Amino acid sequence: MVVQDRRSQDPPVGSARLDLYVRDPAIMAEADRLLSGRIRHIRLTGELARAFRDRSWRQTATIIRSWMIWVLALDVLILSLNLFLLPTATAFAMLAPGAILLPGAAGVYLAWRQRLSDAVQEGALVLGMFVVLISISLTGIAAGGEWYERYLNVMIFTAVAGITIFNVRMRVTLAIAAMALGLYLFFQLNNPLVEVRSTISAFFFLATGIAATVVARRTMNIVASRTFLLELRDKARLSDLADANERLERLSKLDPLTGLANRRWMTELLDRLWTDPSGTSRGVAFLMCDVDEFKKLNDTLGHAEGDRCLAEVASIIEGSVRHQVDYLARYGGEEFLVVLPGASEIEALTTAERIRGNVVSAALPNPESRVLPVVTISIGVAVLSPGSTLAPEQLQSQADAALYVAKRNGRNRVALFSREADADEESDRPGRVAQA
């Protein structure tokens, strides 16, 4: 892996589906359009509606399942209590129609245990609610007398409770409301104890109440949709901000002239490499590269040509090392540091010689150079053997020392760090200050 830190370019792993919607420009444009209008006009369609159902399904499913469990429990409890509280004939007459409720509620519970298609789950909810409502109605009809109308009212109350708490699409809400009113009107018109006009009057009264409940449910849906849109927009803004920060972080670790990593990135990389137990277990080599007579090139051809030369040299070095294995950074003005993980001494010298030869072969002009009339490069090599405890700063110092030897011996050459040679020349070596 040469030079640039490419981690930010990898696709996110395990991202929530909501993040995919946030990154869809069409969805976000529609969300912004809806938020800019009146609240009562908010209506989610297409991918945006699918995103909302993805976001709210788990909560909706939990509420529906819990509601069905309570309906089952209350049905069993009431039928059991009736055996003790009501006349035996009446209580037993209620058992069979009351038991119809059990498979209806259980079916809805099972259908909403895991995510299925919207059509399947909404259909199961409508069918299940129909079974629950007709079971309650038939229970009262089977008992007769005062229980006839009382259980029809209980059926209406059950429907109103479902409409209120089920966060489902309006077509499902309207279906439940229509079923409840239709069952009430049908059975009540056949109630011998109630006049037709009384039935119609009660029907319109209950219809008004259910209509108000439906309107309230629609308002709750709109508010939930708006809350979702705001969440989506906030998430999009946070995502944009995170992307911008990531880009800034990446740019702060890149050299703008050559496109290579800079010294800061290399320092962080070396810290990670030395911290990782396996990072230097196979050894590592440093190549400190320095363009020869670069000041003469700048003075003769100008700084623009000098900048172009550095960019060309950077590209040559990058093409001379192992892709996705070795690391390269511009370390100073005309200095480059190459890190070769797992490289032996021979491999490091071979790579260094290849870099040097490729730079010469490029024949970049440097007419006033005392080495050749083309750009050349000197390279100092230092190798950390497996198991060594040398710090990265020490290894870099050795590569610097080897580079000094290469410069002192005529430039355009590769020098390997030697402790003996370094000791012999220590007294003659001028101090070198690395550029930031």
Coordinates of C-alpha atoms in Angstrom, one line a residue:
M1 CA 0.0 0.0 0.0
V2 CA 1.9 3.0 -1.3
V3 CA 1.6 6.4 0.3
Q4 CA -2.0 7.5 0.5
D5 CA -4.3 6.3 3.3
R6 CA -7.1 4.6 1.4
R7 CA -9.1 3.5 4.4
S8 CA -11.8 6.2 3.8
Q9 CA -12.4 4.8 0.3
D10 CA -13.4 1.3 1.5
P11 CA -17.2 0.7 1.5
P12 CA -18.9 0.9 4.9
V13 CA -19.5 -2.5 6.5
G14 CA -22.7 -3.2 8.3
S15 CA -24.3 0.2 7.6
A16 CA -27.9 0.6 8.6
R17 CA -30.4 0.7 5.7
L18 CA -31.3 4.2 6.7
D19 CA -27.8 5.3 5.8
L20 CA -28.4 4.1 2.3
Y21 CA -31.5 6.2 2.0
V22 CA -29.6 9.2 3.4
R23 CA -27.0 8.9 0.6
D24 CA -29.7 8.8 -2.1
P25 CA -30.0 12.4 -3.6
A26 CA -33.5 11.7 -5.0
I27 CA -34.8 10.6 -1.6
M28 CA -33.2 13.6 0.2
A29 CA -34.5 16.0 -2.4
E30 CA -38.1 14.7 -1.9
A31 CA -37.6 14.9 1.9
D32 CA -36.5 18.5 1.7
R33 CA -39.5 19.3 -0.6
L34 CA -42.0 17.8 1.9
L35 CA -40.4 19.6 4.9
S36 CA -40.6 22.9 3.1
G37 CA -44.3 22.7 2.6
R38 CA -47.3 22.6 5.0
I39 CA -47.3 19.8 7.6
R40 CA -50.7 18.6 6.7
H41 CA -49.5 18.0 3.1
I42 CA -46.8 15.6 4.1
R43 CA -47.4 12.3 2.4
L44 CA -44.7 9.8 2.0
T45 CA -44.6 7.8 -1.3
G46 CA -42.2 5.5 -3.2
E47 CA -38.7 5.0 -1.7
L48 CA -39.4 7.6 1.0
A49 CA -42.4 5.6 2.3
R50 CA -40.4 2.4 2.1
A51 CA -37.7 4.1 4.2
F52 CA -40.2 5.2 6.8
R53 CA -41.6 1.7 7.1
D54 CA -38.1 0.3 7.4
R55 CA -37.4 2.7 10.2
S56 CA -40.7 2.2 12.1
W57 CA -41.4 -1.5 11.4
R58 CA -39.8 -2.9 14.5
Q59 CA -41.7 -0.5 16.8
T60 CA -45.0 -1.1 15.0
A61 CA -44.6 -4.8 15.0
T62 CA -43.9 -4.8 18.8
I63 CA -47.0 -2.8 19.5
I64 CA -49.2 -5.0 17.3
R65 CA -47.9 -8.2 18.8
S66 CA -48.3 -6.8 22.4
W67 CA -51.9 -5.7 21.6
M68 CA -52.8 -9.1 20.2
I69 CA -51.4 -10.8 23.3
W70 CA -53.5 -8.6 25.6
V71 CA -56.6 -9.3 23.4
L72 CA -56.0 -13.1 23.7
A73 CA -55.5 -12.8 27.5
L74 CA -58.5 -10.7 28.1
D75 CA -60.7 -12.9 25.9
V76 CA -59.7 -16.0 27.8
L77 CA -60.1 -14.2 31.1
I78 CA -63.6 -12.9 30.3
L79 CA -64.9 -16.2 29.0
S80 CA -63.5 -17.9 32.1
L81 CA -65.1 -15.3 34.5
N82 CA -68.4 -15.7 32.6
L83 CA -68.6 -19.3 33.7
F84 CA -68.7 -18.2 37.3
L85 CA -70.6 -14.9 37.0
L86 CA -73.3 -15.6 34.4
P87 CA -76.0 -18.2 34.0
T88 CA -74.5 -21.5 32.8
A89 CA -76.5 -21.5 29.5
T90 CA -75.4 -17.9 28.7
A91 CA -71.8 -18.5 29.6
F92 CA -71.6 -21.7 27.5
A93 CA -73.3 -20.0 24.6
M94 CA -70.5 -17.4 24.6
L95 CA -67.7 -19.9 24.5
A96 CA -67.8 -21.0 20.9
P97 CA -68.0 -17.5 19.3
G98 CA -65.6 -16.1 21.8
A99 CA -63.1 -18.8 20.9
I100 CA -63.1 -17.6 17.2
L101 CA -61.0 -14.6 18.4
L102 CA -58.1 -16.8 19.4
P103 CA -56.8 -17.9 15.9
G104 CA -57.4 -14.4 14.5
A105 CA -55.3 -12.7 17.2
A106 CA -52.7 -15.5 17.1
G107 CA -52.4 -15.3 13.3
V108 CA -51.7 -11.6 13.5
Y109 CA -49.1 -12.2 16.2
L110 CA -47.3 -14.8 14.1
A111 CA -47.5 -12.7 10.9
W112 CA -45.7 -9.8 12.6
R113 CA -43.0 -11.7 14.3
Q114 CA -40.6 -11.1 11.4
R115 CA -40.4 -8.8 8.5
L116 CA -42.5 -9.9 5.6
S117 CA -43.8 -8.0 2.6
D118 CA -46.1 -5.1 3.4
A119 CA -49.0 -6.7 1.5
V120 CA -48.8 -9.9 3.6
Q121 CA -48.5 -8.2 6.9
E122 CA -51.1 -5.6 6.3
G123 CA -53.5 -8.2 4.9
A124 CA -52.9 -10.4 7.9
L125 CA -53.7 -7.4 10.2
V126 CA -56.9 -6.6 8.4
L127 CA -58.1 -10.2 8.3
G128 CA -57.1 -10.8 11.9
M129 CA -58.9 -7.7 13.1
F130 CA -62.0 -8.8 11.2
V131 CA -61.9 -12.1 13.0
V132 CA -61.4 -10.4 16.3
L133 CA -64.3 -7.9 15.7
I134 CA -66.7 -10.5 14.4
S135 CA -65.9 -12.8 17.3
I136 CA -66.7 -10.1 19.8
S137 CA -69.9 -9.3 18.0
L138 CA -71.0 -13.0 17.8
T139 CA -70.3 -13.5 21.4
G140 CA -72.8 -10.9 22.4
I141 CA -75.4 -12.1 19.8
A142 CA -75.0 -15.7 21.2
A143 CA -75.7 -14.5 24.7
G144 CA -78.7 -12.3 23.5
G145 CA -80.6 -9.9 25.6
E146 CA -78.6 -7.0 27.1
W147 CA -75.4 -8.6 25.9
Y148 CA -76.3 -8.2 22.3
E149 CA -75.8 -4.4 22.1
R150 CA -73.2 -4.4 24.9
Y151 CA -70.8 -6.6 23.0
L152 CA -71.4 -4.6 19.8
N153 CA -70.2 -1.5 21.7
V154 CA -67.2 -3.5 23.0
M155 CA -66.5 -4.4 19.4
I156 CA -66.5 -0.7 18.4
F157 CA -64.3 0.2 21.4
T158 CA -61.8 -2.6 20.3
A159 CA -61.7 -1.2 16.8
V160 CA -61.1 2.3 18.1
A161 CA -58.3 1.1 20.3
G162 CA -56.7 -0.6 17.3
I163 CA -57.0 2.4 15.1
T164 CA -55.5 4.6 17.8
I165 CA -52.4 2.5 18.5
F166 CA -51.6 0.8 15.1
N167 CA -49.0 3.0 13.3
V168 CA -50.0 1.6 9.9
R169 CA -50.9 3.1 6.5
M170 CA -54.2 4.9 6.3
R171 CA -55.7 2.2 4.0
V172 CA -55.4 -0.3 6.8
T173 CA -56.8 2.1 9.3
L174 CA -59.8 2.9 7.1
A175 CA -60.4 -0.8 6.5
I176 CA -60.6 -1.5 10.2
A177 CA -62.9 1.5 10.7
A178 CA -65.2 0.4 7.8
M179 CA -65.3 -3.2 9.1
A180 CA -66.3 -2.1 12.6
L181 CA -69.0 0.3 11.5
G182 CA -70.3 -2.3 8.9
L183 CA -70.5 -5.1 11.5
Y184 CA -72.2 -2.8 14.0
L185 CA -74.8 -1.6 11.5
F186 CA -75.5 -5.1 10.1
F187 CA -75.9 -6.8 13.5
Q188 CA -77.7 -4.0 15.1
L189 CA -80.3 -3.8 12.3
N190 CA -81.0 -7.4 13.1
N191 CA -81.3 -6.8 16.9
P192 CA -85.0 -7.4 17.8
L193 CA -84.7 -5.3 20.9
V194 CA -83.7 -2.0 19.2
E195 CA -85.7 0.1 16.7
V196 CA -84.3 0.9 13.3
R197 CA -84.3 4.6 14.0
S198 CA -82.4 4.1 17.2
T199 CA -79.9 1.9 15.4
I200 CA -79.3 4.5 12.7
S201 CA -78.9 7.3 15.3
A202 CA -76.4 5.2 17.3
F203 CA -74.6 4.3 14.0
F204 CA -74.1 7.9 13.1
F205 CA -73.0 8.8 16.6
L206 CA -70.4 6.0 16.6
A207 CA -69.4 6.8 13.0
T208 CA -68.6 10.4 14.1
G209 CA -66.4 9.1 17.0
I210 CA -64.6 6.6 14.7
A211 CA -64.1 9.3 12.1
A212 CA -62.6 11.6 14.7
T213 CA -60.3 8.7 15.7
V214 CA -59.3 8.1 12.1
V215 CA -58.5 11.8 11.7
A216 CA -56.4 11.8 14.9
R217 CA -54.6 8.6 13.6
R218 CA -53.9 10.4 10.4
T219 CA -52.5 13.4 12.3
M220 CA -50.3 11.1 14.3
N221 CA -49.1 9.5 11.1
I222 CA -48.2 12.9 9.6
V223 CA -46.4 13.9 12.8
A224 CA -44.5 10.6 12.7
S225 CA -43.6 11.1 9.1
R226 CA -42.4 14.6 9.7
T227 CA -40.3 13.4 12.6
F228 CA -38.8 10.8 10.4
L229 CA -38.1 13.4 7.7
L230 CA -36.3 15.6 10.2
E231 CA -34.3 12.6 11.4
L232 CA -33.4 11.7 7.9
R233 CA -32.3 15.3 7.2
D234 CA -30.3 15.5 10.4
K235 CA -28.7 12.2 9.6
A236 CA -27.8 13.4 6.1
R237 CA -26.3 16.6 7.5
L238 CA -24.3 14.6 10.0
S239 CA -23.2 12.3 7.2
D240 CA -22.1 15.2 5.1
L241 CA -20.2 16.7 8.0
A242 CA -18.5 13.4 8.8
D243 CA -17.5 13.1 5.1
A244 CA -16.2 16.6 5.1
N245 CA -14.2 16.0 8.3
E246 CA -12.9 12.8 6.8
R247 CA -11.8 14.6 3.7
L248 CA -10.1 17.3 5.7
E249 CA -8.4 14.7 7.8
R250 CA -7.2 12.9 4.7
L251 CA -6.0 16.1 3.1
S252 CA -4.1 17.0 6.3
K253 CA -2.1 13.8 5.7
L254 CA -1.4 14.4 2.0
D255 CA 1.3 16.4 0.4
P256 CA -0.5 18.7 -2.1
L257 CA 2.4 18.9 -4.6
T258 CA 3.1 15.2 -5.1
G259 CA -0.1 13.6 -3.9
L260 CA 1.9 11.4 -1.6
A261 CA 1.4 11.0 2.1
N262 CA 3.2 13.6 4.2
R263 CA 5.4 13.4 7.2
R264 CA 2.5 13.4 9.7
W265 CA 0.9 10.4 8.0
M266 CA 4.2 8.5 7.9
T267 CA 4.8 9.3 11.6
E268 CA 1.4 7.9 12.5
L269 CA 1.9 4.9 10.3
L270 CA 5.3 4.1 12.0
D271 CA 3.6 4.4 15.4
R272 CA 1.0 1.8 14.4
L273 CA 3.5 -0.4 12.8
W274 CA 5.8 -0.5 15.8
T275 CA 2.8 -0.9 18.2
D276 CA 1.3 -3.9 16.3
P277 CA 3.1 -7.0 17.6
S278 CA 3.2 -8.4 14.1
G279 CA 4.1 -5.1 12.5
T280 CA 7.9 -5.5 12.6
S281 CA 8.1 -9.2 13.4
R282 CA 9.4 -10.0 9.9
G283 CA 11.7 -7.0 9.9
V284 CA 11.4 -3.7 8.0
A285 CA 13.7 -1.5 5.9
F286 CA 13.8 2.3 5.5
L287 CA 15.0 4.0 2.3
M288 CA 15.7 7.7 2.8
C289 CA 15.8 9.3 -0.7
D290 CA 17.1 12.7 -1.6
V291 CA 17.1 14.5 -5.0
D292 CA 20.7 15.5 -5.8
E293 CA 21.6 19.1 -6.6
F294 CA 18.0 20.2 -6.2
K295 CA 18.8 23.7 -5.3
K296 CA 20.8 24.1 -8.6
L297 CA 17.7 22.8 -10.5
N298 CA 15.5 25.4 -8.8
D299 CA 18.0 28.2 -9.4
T300 CA 18.6 27.3 -13.1
L301 CA 15.1 26.2 -14.3
G302 CA 12.9 27.9 -11.8
H303 CA 10.7 26.8 -8.9
A304 CA 7.8 25.7 -11.2
E305 CA 10.2 23.2 -12.9
G306 CA 11.4 22.2 -9.5
D307 CA 7.9 21.4 -8.4
R308 CA 7.3 19.4 -11.6
C309 CA 10.5 17.5 -11.0
L310 CA 9.4 16.6 -7.4
A311 CA 6.1 15.4 -8.7
E312 CA 7.8 13.3 -11.4
V313 CA 10.3 11.8 -8.9
A314 CA 7.4 10.9 -6.5
S315 CA 5.6 9.1 -9.3
I316 CA 8.8 7.2 -10.3
I317 CA 9.4 6.1 -6.7
E318 CA 5.8 5.1 -6.3
G319 CA 6.0 3.0 -9.4
S320 CA 9.2 1.3 -8.2
V321 CA 7.9 -0.2 -5.0
R322 CA 5.4 -2.9 -4.2
H323 CA 1.8 -1.8 -4.6
Q324 CA -0.4 -2.2 -1.5
V325 CA 2.7 -3.5 0.5
D326 CA 5.2 -0.7 0.8
Y327 CA 4.7 2.8 2.1
L328 CA 6.0 6.1 0.7
A329 CA 5.8 9.7 2.0
R330 CA 7.3 13.0 1.1
Y331 CA 9.4 13.6 4.2
G332 CA 10.9 17.1 3.5
G333 CA 11.6 19.5 0.7
E334 CA 13.2 17.0 -1.7
E335 CA 13.3 14.0 0.6
F336 CA 11.2 10.9 0.4
L337 CA 11.0 8.1 3.0
V338 CA 10.1 4.6 1.8
V339 CA 9.2 1.9 4.3
L340 CA 9.5 -1.7 3.2
P341 CA 7.7 -4.1 5.6
G342 CA 9.3 -7.6 5.8
A343 CA 12.1 -6.6 3.4
S344 CA 15.5 -8.2 3.8
E345 CA 18.8 -6.4 3.3
I346 CA 19.1 -7.7 -0.3
E347 CA 15.5 -6.8 -1.1
A348 CA 15.9 -3.3 0.3
L349 CA 19.1 -2.7 -1.7
T350 CA 17.4 -4.0 -4.9
T351 CA 14.5 -1.7 -4.4
A352 CA 16.7 1.2 -3.7
E353 CA 18.8 0.6 -6.8
R354 CA 15.7 0.2 -8.9
I355 CA 14.4 3.6 -7.7
R356 CA 17.8 5.2 -8.4
G357 CA 18.0 3.7 -11.9
N358 CA 14.4 4.6 -12.8
V359 CA 15.0 8.2 -11.8
V360 CA 18.1 8.5 -14.0
S361 CA 16.3 6.8 -16.9
A362 CA 13.5 9.3 -16.7
A363 CA 16.1 11.9 -17.9
L364 CA 14.6 14.9 -16.1
P365 CA 16.8 17.9 -16.9
N366 CA 19.1 19.3 -14.3
P367 CA 21.8 21.0 -16.5
E368 CA 23.9 22.6 -13.7
S369 CA 24.1 19.4 -11.6
R370 CA 27.7 18.3 -10.8
V371 CA 26.6 14.6 -11.0
L372 CA 24.8 14.3 -14.4
P373 CA 22.9 16.8 -16.6
V374 CA 19.7 15.0 -15.5
V375 CA 18.0 14.5 -12.2
T376 CA 19.6 11.9 -9.9
I377 CA 18.8 10.6 -6.5
S378 CA 20.8 9.4 -3.5
I379 CA 19.4 6.7 -1.2
G380 CA 20.3 5.7 2.3
V381 CA 19.2 2.2 3.4
A382 CA 18.7 0.9 6.9
V383 CA 17.3 -2.5 7.7
L384 CA 15.7 -3.7 11.0
S385 CA 16.2 -7.4 11.4
P386 CA 13.4 -9.6 12.8
G387 CA 13.3 -9.5 16.6
S388 CA 15.2 -6.2 16.9
T389 CA 13.9 -3.6 19.4
L390 CA 15.2 -0.6 17.5
A391 CA 12.8 2.4 17.6
P392 CA 11.6 3.9 14.3
E393 CA 13.4 7.1 15.1
Q394 CA 16.6 5.2 15.5
L395 CA 16.1 3.3 12.2
Q396 CA 15.4 6.6 10.4
S397 CA 18.6 8.0 11.9
Q398 CA 20.5 5.1 10.5
A399 CA 18.9 5.7 7.0
D400 CA 19.9 9.4 7.3
A401 CA 23.4 8.3 8.1
A402 CA 23.6 6.0 5.1
L403 CA 22.2 8.8 2.9
Y404 CA 25.0 11.1 4.1
V405 CA 27.5 8.4 3.0
A406 CA 25.9 8.2 -0.4
K407 CA 26.0 12.0 -0.8
R408 CA 29.6 12.2 0.5
N409 CA 30.7 9.5 -1.9
G410 CA 29.5 11.3 -5.0
R411 CA 25.7 11.2 -5.1
N412 CA 23.5 9.2 -7.5
R413 CA 24.2 6.0 -5.5
V414 CA 22.7 3.7 -2.8
A415 CA 24.5 3.3 0.5
L416 CA 23.6 0.7 3.2
F417 CA 24.0 1.7 6.9
S418 CA 27.0 0.2 8.5
R419 CA 27.8 0.7 12.2
E420 CA 31.5 0.5 11.6
A421 CA 31.5 3.1 8.8
D422 CA 29.1 5.3 10.7
A423 CA 31.5 5.2 13.7
D424 CA 34.5 6.1 11.5
E425 CA 32.7 9.1 9.9
E426 CA 30.7 10.4 12.9
S427 CA 33.2 13.1 13.7
D428 CA 33.1 14.4 10.1
R429 CA 29.4 14.4 9.6
P430 CA 27.6 17.8 9.7
G431 CA 24.3 18.1 11.5
R432 CA 21.2 17.5 9.3
V433 CA 17.8 19.1 10.2
A434 CA 14.8 17.3 8.6
Q435 CA 12.3 19.7 7.0
A436 CA 8.7 19.5 8.4

